[in-house]
PDB file of C-alpha atoms in Angstrom:
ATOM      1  CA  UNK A   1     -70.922 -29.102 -96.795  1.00  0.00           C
ATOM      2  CA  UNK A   2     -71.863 -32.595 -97.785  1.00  0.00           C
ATOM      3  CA  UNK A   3     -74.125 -32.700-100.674  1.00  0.00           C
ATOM      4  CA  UNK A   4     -76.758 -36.094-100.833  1.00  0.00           C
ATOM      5  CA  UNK A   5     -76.028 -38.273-103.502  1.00  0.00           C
ATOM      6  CA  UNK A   6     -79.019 -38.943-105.907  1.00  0.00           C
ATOM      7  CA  UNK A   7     -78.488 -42.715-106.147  1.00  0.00           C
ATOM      8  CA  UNK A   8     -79.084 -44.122-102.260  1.00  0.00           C
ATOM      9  CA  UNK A   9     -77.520 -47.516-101.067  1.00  0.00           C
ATOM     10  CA  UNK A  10     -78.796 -49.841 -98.426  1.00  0.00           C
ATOM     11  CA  UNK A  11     -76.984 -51.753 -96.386  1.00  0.00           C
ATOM     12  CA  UNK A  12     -78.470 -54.734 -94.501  1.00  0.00           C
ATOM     13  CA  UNK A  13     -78.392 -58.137 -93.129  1.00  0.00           C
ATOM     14  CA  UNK A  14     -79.092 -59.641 -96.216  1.00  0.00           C
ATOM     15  CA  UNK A  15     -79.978 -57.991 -99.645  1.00  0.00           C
ATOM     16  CA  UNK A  16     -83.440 -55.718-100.087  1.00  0.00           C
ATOM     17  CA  UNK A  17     -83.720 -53.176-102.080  1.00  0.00           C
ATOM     18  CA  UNK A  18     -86.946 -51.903-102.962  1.00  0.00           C
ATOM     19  CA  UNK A  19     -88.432 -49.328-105.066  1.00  0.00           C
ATOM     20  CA  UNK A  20     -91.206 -47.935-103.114  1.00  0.00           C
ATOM     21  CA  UNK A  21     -91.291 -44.072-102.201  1.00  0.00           C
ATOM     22  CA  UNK A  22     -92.833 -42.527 -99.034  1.00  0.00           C
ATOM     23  CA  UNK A  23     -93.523 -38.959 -99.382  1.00  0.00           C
ATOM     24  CA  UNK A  24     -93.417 -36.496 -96.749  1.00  0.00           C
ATOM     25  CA  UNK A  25     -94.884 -32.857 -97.092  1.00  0.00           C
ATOM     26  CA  UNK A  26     -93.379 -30.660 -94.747  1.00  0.00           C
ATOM     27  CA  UNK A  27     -93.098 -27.063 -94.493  1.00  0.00           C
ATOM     28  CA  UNK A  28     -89.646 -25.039 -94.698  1.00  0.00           C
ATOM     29  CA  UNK A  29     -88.867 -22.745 -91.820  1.00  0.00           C
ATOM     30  CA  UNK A  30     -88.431 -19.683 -94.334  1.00  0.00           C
ATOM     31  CA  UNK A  31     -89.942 -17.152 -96.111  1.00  0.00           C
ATOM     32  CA  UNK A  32     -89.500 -18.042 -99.049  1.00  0.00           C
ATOM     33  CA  UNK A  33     -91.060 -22.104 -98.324  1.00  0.00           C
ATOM     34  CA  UNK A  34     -87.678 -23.928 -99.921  1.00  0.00           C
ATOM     35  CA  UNK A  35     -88.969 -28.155 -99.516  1.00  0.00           C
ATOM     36  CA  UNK A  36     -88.087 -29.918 -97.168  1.00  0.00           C
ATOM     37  CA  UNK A  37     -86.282 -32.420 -99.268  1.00  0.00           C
ATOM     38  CA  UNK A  38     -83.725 -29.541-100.848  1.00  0.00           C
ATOM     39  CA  UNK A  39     -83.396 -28.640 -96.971  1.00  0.00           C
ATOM     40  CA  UNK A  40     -81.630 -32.261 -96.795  1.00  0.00           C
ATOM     41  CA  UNK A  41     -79.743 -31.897 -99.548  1.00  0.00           C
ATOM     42  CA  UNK A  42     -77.397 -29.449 -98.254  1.00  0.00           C
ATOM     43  CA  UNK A  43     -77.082 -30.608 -94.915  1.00  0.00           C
ATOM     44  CA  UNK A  44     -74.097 -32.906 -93.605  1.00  0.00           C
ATOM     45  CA  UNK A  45     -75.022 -36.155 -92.992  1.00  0.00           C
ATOM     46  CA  UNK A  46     -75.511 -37.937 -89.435  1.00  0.00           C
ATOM     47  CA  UNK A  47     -76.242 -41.077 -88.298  1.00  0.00           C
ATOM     48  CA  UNK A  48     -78.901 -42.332 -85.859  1.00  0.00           C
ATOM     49  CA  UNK A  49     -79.905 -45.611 -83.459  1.00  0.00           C
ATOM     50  CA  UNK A  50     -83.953 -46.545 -83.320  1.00  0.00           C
ATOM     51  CA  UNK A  51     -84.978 -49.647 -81.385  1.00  0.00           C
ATOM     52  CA  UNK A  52     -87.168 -51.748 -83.113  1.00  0.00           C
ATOM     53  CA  UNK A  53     -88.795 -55.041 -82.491  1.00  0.00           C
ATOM     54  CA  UNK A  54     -86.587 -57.381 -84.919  1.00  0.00           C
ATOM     55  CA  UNK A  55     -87.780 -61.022 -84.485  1.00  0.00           C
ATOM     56  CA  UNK A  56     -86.489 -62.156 -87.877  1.00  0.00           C
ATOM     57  CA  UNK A  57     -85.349 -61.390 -91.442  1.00  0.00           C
ATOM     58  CA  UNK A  58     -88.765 -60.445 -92.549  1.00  0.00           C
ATOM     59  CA  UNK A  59     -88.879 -57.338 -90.228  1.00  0.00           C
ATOM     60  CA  UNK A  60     -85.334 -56.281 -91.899  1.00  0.00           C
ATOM     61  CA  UNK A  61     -86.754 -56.514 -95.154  1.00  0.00           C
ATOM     62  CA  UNK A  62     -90.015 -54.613 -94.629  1.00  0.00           C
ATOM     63  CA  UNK A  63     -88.099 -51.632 -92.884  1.00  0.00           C
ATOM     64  CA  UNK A  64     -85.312 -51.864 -95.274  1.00  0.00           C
ATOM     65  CA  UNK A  65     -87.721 -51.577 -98.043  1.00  0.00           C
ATOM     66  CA  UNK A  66     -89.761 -48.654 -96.767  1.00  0.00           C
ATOM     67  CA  UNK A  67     -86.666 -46.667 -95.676  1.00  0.00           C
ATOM     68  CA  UNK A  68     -84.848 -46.747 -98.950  1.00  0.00           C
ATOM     69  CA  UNK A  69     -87.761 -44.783-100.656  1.00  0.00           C
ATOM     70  CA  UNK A  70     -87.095 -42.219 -97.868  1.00  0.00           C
ATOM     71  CA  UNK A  71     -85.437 -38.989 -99.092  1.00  0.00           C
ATOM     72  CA  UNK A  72     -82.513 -38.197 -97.219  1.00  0.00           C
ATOM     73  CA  UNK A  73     -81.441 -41.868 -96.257  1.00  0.00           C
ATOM     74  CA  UNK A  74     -78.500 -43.018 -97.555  1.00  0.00           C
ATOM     75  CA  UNK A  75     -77.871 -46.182 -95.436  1.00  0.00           C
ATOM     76  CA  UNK A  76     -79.491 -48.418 -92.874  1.00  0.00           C
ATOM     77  CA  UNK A  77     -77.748 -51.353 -90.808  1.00  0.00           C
ATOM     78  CA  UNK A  78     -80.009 -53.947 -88.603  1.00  0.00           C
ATOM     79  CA  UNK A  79     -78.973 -55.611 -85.272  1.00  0.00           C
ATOM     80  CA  UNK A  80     -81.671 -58.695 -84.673  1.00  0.00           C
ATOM     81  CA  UNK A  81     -79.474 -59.279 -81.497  1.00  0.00           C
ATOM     82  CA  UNK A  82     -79.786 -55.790 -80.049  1.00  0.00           C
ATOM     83  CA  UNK A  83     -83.012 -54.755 -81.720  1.00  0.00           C
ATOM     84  CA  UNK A  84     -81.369 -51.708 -83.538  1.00  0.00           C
ATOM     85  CA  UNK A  85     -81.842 -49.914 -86.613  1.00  0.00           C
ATOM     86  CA  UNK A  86     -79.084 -47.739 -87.872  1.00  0.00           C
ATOM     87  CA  UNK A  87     -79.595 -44.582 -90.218  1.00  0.00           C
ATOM     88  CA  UNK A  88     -77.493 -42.608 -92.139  1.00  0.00           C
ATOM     89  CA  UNK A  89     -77.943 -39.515 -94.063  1.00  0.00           C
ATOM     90  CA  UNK A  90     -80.457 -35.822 -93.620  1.00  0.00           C
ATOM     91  CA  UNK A  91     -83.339 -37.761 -92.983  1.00  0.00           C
ATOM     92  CA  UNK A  92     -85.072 -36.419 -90.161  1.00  0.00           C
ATOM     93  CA  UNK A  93     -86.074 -38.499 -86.928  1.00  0.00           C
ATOM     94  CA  UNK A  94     -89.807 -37.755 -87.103  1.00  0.00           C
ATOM     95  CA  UNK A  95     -89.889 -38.947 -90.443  1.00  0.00           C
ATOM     96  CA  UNK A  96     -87.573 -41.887 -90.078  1.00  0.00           C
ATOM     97  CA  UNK A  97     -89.876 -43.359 -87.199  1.00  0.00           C
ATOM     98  CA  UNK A  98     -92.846 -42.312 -88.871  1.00  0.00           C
ATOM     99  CA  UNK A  99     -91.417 -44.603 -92.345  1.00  0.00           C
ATOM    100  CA  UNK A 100     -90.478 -47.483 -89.468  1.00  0.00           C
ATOM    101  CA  UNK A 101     -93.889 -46.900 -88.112  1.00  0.00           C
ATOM    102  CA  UNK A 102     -95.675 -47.757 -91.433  1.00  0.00           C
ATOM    103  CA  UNK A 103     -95.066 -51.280 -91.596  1.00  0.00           C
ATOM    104  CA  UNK A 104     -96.553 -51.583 -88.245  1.00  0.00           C
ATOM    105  CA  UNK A 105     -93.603 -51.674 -86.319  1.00  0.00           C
ATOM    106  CA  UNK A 106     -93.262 -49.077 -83.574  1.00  0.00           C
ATOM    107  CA  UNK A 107     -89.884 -47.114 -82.915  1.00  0.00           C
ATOM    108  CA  UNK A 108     -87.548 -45.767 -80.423  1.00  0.00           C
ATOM    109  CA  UNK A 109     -85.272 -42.861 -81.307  1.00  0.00           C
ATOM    110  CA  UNK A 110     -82.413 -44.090 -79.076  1.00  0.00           C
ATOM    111  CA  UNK A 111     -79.586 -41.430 -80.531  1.00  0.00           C
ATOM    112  CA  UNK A 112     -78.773 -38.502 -82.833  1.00  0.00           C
ATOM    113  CA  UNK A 113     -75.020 -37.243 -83.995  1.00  0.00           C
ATOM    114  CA  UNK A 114     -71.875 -36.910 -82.470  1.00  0.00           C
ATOM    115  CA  UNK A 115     -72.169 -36.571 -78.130  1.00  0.00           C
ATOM    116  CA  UNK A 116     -73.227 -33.777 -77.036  1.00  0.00           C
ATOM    117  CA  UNK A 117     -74.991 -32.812 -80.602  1.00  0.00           C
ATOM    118  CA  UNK A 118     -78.463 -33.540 -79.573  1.00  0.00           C
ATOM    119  CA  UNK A 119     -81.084 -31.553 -77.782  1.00  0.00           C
ATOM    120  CA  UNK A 120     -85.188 -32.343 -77.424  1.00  0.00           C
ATOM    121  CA  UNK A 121     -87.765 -29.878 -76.051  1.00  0.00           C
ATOM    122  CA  UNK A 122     -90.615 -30.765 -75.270  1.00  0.00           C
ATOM    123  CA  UNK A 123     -93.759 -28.392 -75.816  1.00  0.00           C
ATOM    124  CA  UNK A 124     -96.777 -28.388 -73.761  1.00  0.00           C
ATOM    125  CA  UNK A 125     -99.667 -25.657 -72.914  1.00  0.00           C
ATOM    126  CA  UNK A 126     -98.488 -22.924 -70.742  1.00  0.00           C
ATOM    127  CA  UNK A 127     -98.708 -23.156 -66.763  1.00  0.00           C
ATOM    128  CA  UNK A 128    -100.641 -19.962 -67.240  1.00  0.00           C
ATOM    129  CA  UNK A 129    -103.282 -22.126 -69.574  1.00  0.00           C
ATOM    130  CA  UNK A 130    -106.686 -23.214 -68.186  1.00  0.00           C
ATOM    131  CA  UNK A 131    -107.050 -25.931 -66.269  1.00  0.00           C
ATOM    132  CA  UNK A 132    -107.075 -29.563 -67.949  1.00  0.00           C
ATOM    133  CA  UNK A 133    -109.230 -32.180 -66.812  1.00  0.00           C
ATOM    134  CA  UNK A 134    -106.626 -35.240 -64.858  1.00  0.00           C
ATOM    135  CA  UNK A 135    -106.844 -37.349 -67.866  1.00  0.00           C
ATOM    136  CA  UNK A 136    -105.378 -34.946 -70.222  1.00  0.00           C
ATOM    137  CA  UNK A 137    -101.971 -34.291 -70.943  1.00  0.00           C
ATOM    138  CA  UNK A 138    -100.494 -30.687 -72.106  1.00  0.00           C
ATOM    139  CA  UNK A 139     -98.154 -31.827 -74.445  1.00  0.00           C
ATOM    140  CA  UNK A 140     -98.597 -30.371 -77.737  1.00  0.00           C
ATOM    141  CA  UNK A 141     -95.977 -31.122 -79.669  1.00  0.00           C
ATOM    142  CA  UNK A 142     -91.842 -32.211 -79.741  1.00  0.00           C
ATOM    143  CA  UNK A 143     -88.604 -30.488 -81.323  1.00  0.00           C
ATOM    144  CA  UNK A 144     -85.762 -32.322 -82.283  1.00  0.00           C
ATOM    145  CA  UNK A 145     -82.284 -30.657 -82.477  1.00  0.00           C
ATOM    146  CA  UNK A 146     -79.400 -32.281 -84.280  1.00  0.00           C
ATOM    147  CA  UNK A 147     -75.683 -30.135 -85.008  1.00  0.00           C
ATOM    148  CA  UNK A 148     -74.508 -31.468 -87.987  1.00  0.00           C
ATOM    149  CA  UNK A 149     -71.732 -28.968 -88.035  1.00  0.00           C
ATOM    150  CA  UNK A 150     -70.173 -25.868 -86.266  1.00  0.00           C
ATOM    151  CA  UNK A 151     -73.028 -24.011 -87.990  1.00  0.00           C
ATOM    152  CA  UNK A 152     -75.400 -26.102 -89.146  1.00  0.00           C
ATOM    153  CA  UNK A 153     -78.270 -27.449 -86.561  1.00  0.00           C
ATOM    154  CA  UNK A 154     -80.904 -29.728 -88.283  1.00  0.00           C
ATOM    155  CA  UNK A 155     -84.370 -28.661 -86.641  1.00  0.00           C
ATOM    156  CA  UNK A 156     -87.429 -31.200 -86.805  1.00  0.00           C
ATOM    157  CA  UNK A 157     -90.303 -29.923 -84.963  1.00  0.00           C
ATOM    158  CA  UNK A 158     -93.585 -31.550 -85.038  1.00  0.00           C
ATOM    159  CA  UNK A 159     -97.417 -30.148 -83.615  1.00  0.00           C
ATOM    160  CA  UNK A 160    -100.073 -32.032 -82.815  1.00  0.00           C
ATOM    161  CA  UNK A 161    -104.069 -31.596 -81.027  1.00  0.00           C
ATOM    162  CA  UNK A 162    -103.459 -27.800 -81.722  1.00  0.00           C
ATOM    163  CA  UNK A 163    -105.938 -25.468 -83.069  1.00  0.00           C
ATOM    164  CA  UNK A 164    -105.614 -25.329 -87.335  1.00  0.00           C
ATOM    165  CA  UNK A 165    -103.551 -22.806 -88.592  1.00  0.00           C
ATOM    166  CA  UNK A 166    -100.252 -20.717 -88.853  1.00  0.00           C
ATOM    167  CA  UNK A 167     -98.139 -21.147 -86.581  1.00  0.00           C
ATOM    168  CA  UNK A 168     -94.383 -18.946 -85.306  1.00  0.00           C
ATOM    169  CA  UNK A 169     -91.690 -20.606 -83.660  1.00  0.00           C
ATOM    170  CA  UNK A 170     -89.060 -18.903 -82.238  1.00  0.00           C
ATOM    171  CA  UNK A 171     -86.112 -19.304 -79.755  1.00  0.00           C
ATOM    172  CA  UNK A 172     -86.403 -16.915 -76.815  1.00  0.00           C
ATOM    173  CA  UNK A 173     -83.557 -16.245 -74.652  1.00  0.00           C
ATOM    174  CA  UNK A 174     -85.198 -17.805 -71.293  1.00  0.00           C
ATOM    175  CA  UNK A 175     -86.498 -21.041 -69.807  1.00  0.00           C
ATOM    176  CA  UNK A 176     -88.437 -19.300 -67.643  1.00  0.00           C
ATOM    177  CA  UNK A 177     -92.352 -20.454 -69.375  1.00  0.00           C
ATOM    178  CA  UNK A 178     -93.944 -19.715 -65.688  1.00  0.00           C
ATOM    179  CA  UNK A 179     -95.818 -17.110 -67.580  1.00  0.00           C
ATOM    180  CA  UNK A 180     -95.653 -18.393 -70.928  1.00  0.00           C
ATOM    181  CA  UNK A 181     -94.002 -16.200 -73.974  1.00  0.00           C
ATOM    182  CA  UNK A 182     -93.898 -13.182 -71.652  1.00  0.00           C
ATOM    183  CA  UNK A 183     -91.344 -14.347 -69.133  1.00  0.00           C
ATOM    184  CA  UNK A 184     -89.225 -16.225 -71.863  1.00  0.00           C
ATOM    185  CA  UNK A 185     -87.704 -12.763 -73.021  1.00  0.00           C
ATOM    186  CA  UNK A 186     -87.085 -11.643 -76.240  1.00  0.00           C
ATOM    187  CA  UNK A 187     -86.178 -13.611 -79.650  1.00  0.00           C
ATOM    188  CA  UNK A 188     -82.581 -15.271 -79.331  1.00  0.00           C
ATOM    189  CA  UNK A 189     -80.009 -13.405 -81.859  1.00  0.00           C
ATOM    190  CA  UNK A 190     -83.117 -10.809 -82.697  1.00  0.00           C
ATOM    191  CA  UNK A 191     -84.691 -11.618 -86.083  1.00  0.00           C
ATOM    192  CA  UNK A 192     -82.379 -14.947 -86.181  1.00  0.00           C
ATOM    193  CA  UNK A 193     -84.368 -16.408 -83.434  1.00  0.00           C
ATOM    194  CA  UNK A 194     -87.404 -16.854 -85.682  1.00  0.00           C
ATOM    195  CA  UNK A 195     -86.884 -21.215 -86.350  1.00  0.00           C
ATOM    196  CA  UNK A 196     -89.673 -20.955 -88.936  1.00  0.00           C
ATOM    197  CA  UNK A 197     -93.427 -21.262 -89.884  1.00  0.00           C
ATOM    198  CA  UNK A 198     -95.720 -24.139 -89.200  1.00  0.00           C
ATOM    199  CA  UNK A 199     -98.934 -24.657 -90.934  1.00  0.00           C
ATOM    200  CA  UNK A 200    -101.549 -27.024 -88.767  1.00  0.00           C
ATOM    201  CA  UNK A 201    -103.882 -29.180 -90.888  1.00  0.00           C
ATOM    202  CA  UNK A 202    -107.861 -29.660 -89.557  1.00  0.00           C
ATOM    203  CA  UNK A 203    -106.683 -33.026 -87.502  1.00  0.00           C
ATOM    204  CA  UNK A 204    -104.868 -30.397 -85.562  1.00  0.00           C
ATOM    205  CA  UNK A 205    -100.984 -31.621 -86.806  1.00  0.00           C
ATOM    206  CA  UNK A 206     -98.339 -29.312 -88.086  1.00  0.00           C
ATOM    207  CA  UNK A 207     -94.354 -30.375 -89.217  1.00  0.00           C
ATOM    208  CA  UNK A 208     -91.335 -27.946 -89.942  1.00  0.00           C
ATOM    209  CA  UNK A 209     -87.720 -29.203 -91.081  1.00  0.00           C
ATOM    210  CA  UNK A 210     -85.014 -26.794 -91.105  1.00  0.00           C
ATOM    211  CA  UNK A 211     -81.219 -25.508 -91.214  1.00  0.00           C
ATOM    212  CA  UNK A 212     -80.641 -23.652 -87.742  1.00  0.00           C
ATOM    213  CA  UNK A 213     -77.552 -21.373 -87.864  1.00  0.00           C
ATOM    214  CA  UNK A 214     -75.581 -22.337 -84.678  1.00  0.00           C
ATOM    215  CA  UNK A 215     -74.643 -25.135 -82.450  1.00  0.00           C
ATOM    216  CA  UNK A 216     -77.320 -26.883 -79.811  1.00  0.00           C
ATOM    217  CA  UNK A 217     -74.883 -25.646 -76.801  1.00  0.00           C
ATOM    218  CA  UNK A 218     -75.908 -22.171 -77.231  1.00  0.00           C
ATOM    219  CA  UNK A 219     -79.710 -23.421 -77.371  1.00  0.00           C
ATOM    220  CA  UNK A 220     -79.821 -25.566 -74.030  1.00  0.00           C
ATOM    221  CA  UNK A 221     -81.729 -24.293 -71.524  1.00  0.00           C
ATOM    222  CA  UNK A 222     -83.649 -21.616 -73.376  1.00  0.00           C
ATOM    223  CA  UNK A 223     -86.758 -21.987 -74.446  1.00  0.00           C
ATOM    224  CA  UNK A 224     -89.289 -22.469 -77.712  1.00  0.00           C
ATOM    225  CA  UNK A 225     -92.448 -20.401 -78.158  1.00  0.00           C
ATOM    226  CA  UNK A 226     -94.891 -21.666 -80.860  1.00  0.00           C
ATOM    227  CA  UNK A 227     -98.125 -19.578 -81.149  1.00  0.00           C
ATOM    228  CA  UNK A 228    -100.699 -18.789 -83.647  1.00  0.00           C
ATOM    229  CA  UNK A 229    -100.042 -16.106 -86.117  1.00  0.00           C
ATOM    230  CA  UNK A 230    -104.003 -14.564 -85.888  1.00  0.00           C
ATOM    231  CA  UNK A 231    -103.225 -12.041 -88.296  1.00  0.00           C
ATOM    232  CA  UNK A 232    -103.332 -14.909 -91.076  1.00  0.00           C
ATOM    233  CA  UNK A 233    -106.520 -15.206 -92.486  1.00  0.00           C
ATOM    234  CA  UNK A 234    -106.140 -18.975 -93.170  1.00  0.00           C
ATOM    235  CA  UNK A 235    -106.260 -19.098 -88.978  1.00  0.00           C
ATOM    236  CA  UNK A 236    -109.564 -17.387 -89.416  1.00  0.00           C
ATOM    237  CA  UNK A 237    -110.963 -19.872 -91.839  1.00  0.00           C
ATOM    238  CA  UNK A 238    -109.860 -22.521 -89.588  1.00  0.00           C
ATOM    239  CA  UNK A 239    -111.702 -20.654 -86.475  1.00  0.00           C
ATOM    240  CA  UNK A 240    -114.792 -22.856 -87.278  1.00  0.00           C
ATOM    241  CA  UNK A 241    -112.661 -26.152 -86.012  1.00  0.00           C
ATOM    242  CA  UNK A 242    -111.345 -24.672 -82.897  1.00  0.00           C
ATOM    243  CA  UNK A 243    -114.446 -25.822 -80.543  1.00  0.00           C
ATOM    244  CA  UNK A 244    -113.562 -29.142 -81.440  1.00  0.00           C
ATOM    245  CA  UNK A 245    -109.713 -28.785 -80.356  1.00  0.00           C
ATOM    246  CA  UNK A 246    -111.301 -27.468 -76.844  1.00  0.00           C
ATOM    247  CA  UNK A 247    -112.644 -30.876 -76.209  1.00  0.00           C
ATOM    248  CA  UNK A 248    -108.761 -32.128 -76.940  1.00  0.00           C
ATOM    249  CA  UNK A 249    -107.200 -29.798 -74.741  1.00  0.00           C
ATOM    250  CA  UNK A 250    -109.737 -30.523 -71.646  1.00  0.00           C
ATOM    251  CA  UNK A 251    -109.416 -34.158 -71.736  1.00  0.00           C
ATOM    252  CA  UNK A 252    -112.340 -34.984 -73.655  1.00  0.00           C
ATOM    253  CA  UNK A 253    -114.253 -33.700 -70.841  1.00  0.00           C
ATOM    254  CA  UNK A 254    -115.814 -30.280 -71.720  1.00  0.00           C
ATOM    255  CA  UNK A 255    -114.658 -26.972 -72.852  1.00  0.00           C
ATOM    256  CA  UNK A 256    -111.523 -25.225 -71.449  1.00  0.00           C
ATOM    257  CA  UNK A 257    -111.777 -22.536 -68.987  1.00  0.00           C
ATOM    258  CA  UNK A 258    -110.233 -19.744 -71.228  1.00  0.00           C
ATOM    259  CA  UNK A 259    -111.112 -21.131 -74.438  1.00  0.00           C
ATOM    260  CA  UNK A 260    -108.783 -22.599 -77.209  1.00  0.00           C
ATOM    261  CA  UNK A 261    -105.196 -22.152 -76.644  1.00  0.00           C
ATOM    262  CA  UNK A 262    -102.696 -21.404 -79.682  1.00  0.00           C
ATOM    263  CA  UNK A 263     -99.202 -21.353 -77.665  1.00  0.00           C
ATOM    264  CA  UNK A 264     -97.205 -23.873 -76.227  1.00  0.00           C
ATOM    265  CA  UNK A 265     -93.815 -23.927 -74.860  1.00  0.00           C
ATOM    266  CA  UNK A 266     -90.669 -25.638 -73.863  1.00  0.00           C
ATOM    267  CA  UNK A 267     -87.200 -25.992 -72.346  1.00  0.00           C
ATOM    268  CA  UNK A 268     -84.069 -26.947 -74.535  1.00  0.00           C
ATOM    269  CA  UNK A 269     -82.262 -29.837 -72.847  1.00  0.00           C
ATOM    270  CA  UNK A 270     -79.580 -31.857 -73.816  1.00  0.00           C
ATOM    271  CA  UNK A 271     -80.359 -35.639 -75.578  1.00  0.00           C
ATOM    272  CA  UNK A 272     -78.281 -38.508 -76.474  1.00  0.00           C
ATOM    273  CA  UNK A 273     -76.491 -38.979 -79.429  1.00  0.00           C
ATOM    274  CA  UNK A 274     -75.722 -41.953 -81.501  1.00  0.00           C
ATOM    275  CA  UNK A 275     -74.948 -44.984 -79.494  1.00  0.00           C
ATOM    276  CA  UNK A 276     -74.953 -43.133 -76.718  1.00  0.00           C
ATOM    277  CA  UNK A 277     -77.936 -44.731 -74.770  1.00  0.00           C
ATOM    278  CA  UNK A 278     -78.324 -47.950 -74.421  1.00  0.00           C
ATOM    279  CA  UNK A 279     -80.921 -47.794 -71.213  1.00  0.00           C
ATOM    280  CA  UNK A 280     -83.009 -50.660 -71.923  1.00  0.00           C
ATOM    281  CA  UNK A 281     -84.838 -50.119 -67.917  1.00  0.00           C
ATOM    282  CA  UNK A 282     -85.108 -46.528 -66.578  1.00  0.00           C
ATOM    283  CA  UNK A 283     -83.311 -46.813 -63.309  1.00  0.00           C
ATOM    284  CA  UNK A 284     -85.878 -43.891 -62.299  1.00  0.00           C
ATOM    285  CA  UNK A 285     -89.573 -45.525 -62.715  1.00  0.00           C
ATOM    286  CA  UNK A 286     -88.563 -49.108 -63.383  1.00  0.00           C
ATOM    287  CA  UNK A 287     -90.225 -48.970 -66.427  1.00  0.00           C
ATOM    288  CA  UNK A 288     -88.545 -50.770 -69.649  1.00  0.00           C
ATOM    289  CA  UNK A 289     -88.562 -48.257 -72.817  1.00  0.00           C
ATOM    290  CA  UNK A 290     -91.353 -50.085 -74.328  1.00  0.00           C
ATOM    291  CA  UNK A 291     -93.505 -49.245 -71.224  1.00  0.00           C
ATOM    292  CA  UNK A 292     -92.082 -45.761 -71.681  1.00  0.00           C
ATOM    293  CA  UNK A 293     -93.054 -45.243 -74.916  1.00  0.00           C
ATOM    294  CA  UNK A 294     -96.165 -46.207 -74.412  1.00  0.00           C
ATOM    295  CA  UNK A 295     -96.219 -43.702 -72.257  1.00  0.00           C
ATOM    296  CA  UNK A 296     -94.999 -41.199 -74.137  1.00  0.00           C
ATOM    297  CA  UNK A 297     -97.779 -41.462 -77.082  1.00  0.00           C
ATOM    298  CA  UNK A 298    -100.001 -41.619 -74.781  1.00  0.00           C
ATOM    299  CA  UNK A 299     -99.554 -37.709 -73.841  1.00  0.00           C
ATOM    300  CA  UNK A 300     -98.689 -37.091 -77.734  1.00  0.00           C
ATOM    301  CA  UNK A 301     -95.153 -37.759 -77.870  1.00  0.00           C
ATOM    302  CA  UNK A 302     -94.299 -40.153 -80.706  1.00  0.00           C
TER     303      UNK A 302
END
């Protein structure tokens, strides 16, 4: 198992180095809340593609600068011709776009790993879930999946316009989310198919980075439950800000039909890895992945 090196190096275009440091507080999928940044540490390495507007030398040194005080990088490479950024190291994606992102740049996660490494599942409300008003989307949140080795799958799932609190995810053994959690079966690999705990802050956005003990083949096509633990009494201090949420998760328009909802759910599928996808039009909707990510964070999908 690779080890990250203390001292990180960045490669680019020309020469930047700088010494700024982003920070990213995340918590560990465990009981025991190990940081997120000791998490990296022991994983393998991988590398990743992001496209990024790149008009000159400038842009390379303002990403380059901001991505060498991230923990978990240990290289970058810039393409002005193809509008790439390359990453290597433990980093995870959501918080390598999220670094790009802060020098007001926005960012494409184009590829993860080796081929046929990656996975994504998206997580929305339930079909079971009250109705939403046309305008609103039910996508709640995203989950990355990255096999770094044999046994070693780097999980980066992020939460957003969710009721505060703590949250469970867990691996079921189904894709079936017709009727939510309850036709999803039980936990994958029993107690092993708990991924981790996810505590949502009072803008409603929750993060959890973690080691997964098996390969993303034997995830695809089952699916993620994430729902509130109500037990917790932190949910119940946070009960105060849920009438707010209901506004969020009915468009904006009025209160849900059923009141707050604390689970959402997805399907594992397959995603590209490194250099794998260079789409630059979907031949499907015609739309160029600029006009598709724009779509995309509109429905809460960054």
């Amino acid at each position: 198992m690779s080890t990250i090196l203390g001292k990180r190096v960045v490669y680019t275009s020309i020469a930047c180095i700088s010494a700024s440091v982003l920070y990213h507080k995340i918590s560990a999928p465990s009981a025991t809340s190990t940081s997120a940044v000791a998490i990296q540490s022991m994983l393998p390495i991988y590398q990743s593609t992001f496209s990024v507007p790149l008009s000159c030398d400038s842009c390379v040194n303002d990403i380059s600068a901001a991505l060498s005080g991230l923990p978990g990088i240990q290289s970058t490479s810039f393409s002005l011709t193809s509008q790439l950024v390359t990453t290597t190291g433990s980093a995870p994606p959501s918080s390598i776009i999220s670094t790009i992102q802060s020098t007001g740049r926005p960012a494409i996660l184009r590829g993860s790993g080796a081929p046929n490494s990656a996975a994504v599942c998206i997580l929305e409300l339930p079909p079971t879930s009250f109705t939403l008003s046309k305008a609103a989307s039910p996508i709640r949140g995203l989950v990355r999946l990255i096999q770094l080795a044999p046994t070693h799958t780097l999980l980066d799932l992020s939460l957003s316009d969710v009721p505060p609190g703590t949250y469970r995810a867990s691996l079921r053994q189904s894709g079936d989310i017709s009727r939510s959690a309850a036709s999803m079966g039980a936990l994958h690999r029993g107690a092993q198919g708990e991924l981790g705990t996810v505590v949502v802050d009072r803008d409603g956005r929750g993060k959890v980075v973690g080691d997964i003990q098996w390969g993303v083949a034997e995830m695809v096509g089952r699916g993620i439950v994430v729902e509130r633990n109500d037990d917790d009494s932190n949910n119940r201090e946070c009960e105060v800000n849920d009438t707010a949420l209901q506004k969020s998760n009915s468009g904006g328009g009025g209160e849900a039909e059923q009141g707050v909802e604390t689970v959402v759910v997805g399907v594992v599928a397959r995603s590209a890895g490194a250099w794998e996808n260079s789409k630059v039009v979907c031949s499907c909707s015609g739309k160029t992945v600029w006009e598709e990510r724009e779509e995309m964070v509109s429905k809460g999908i960054v």
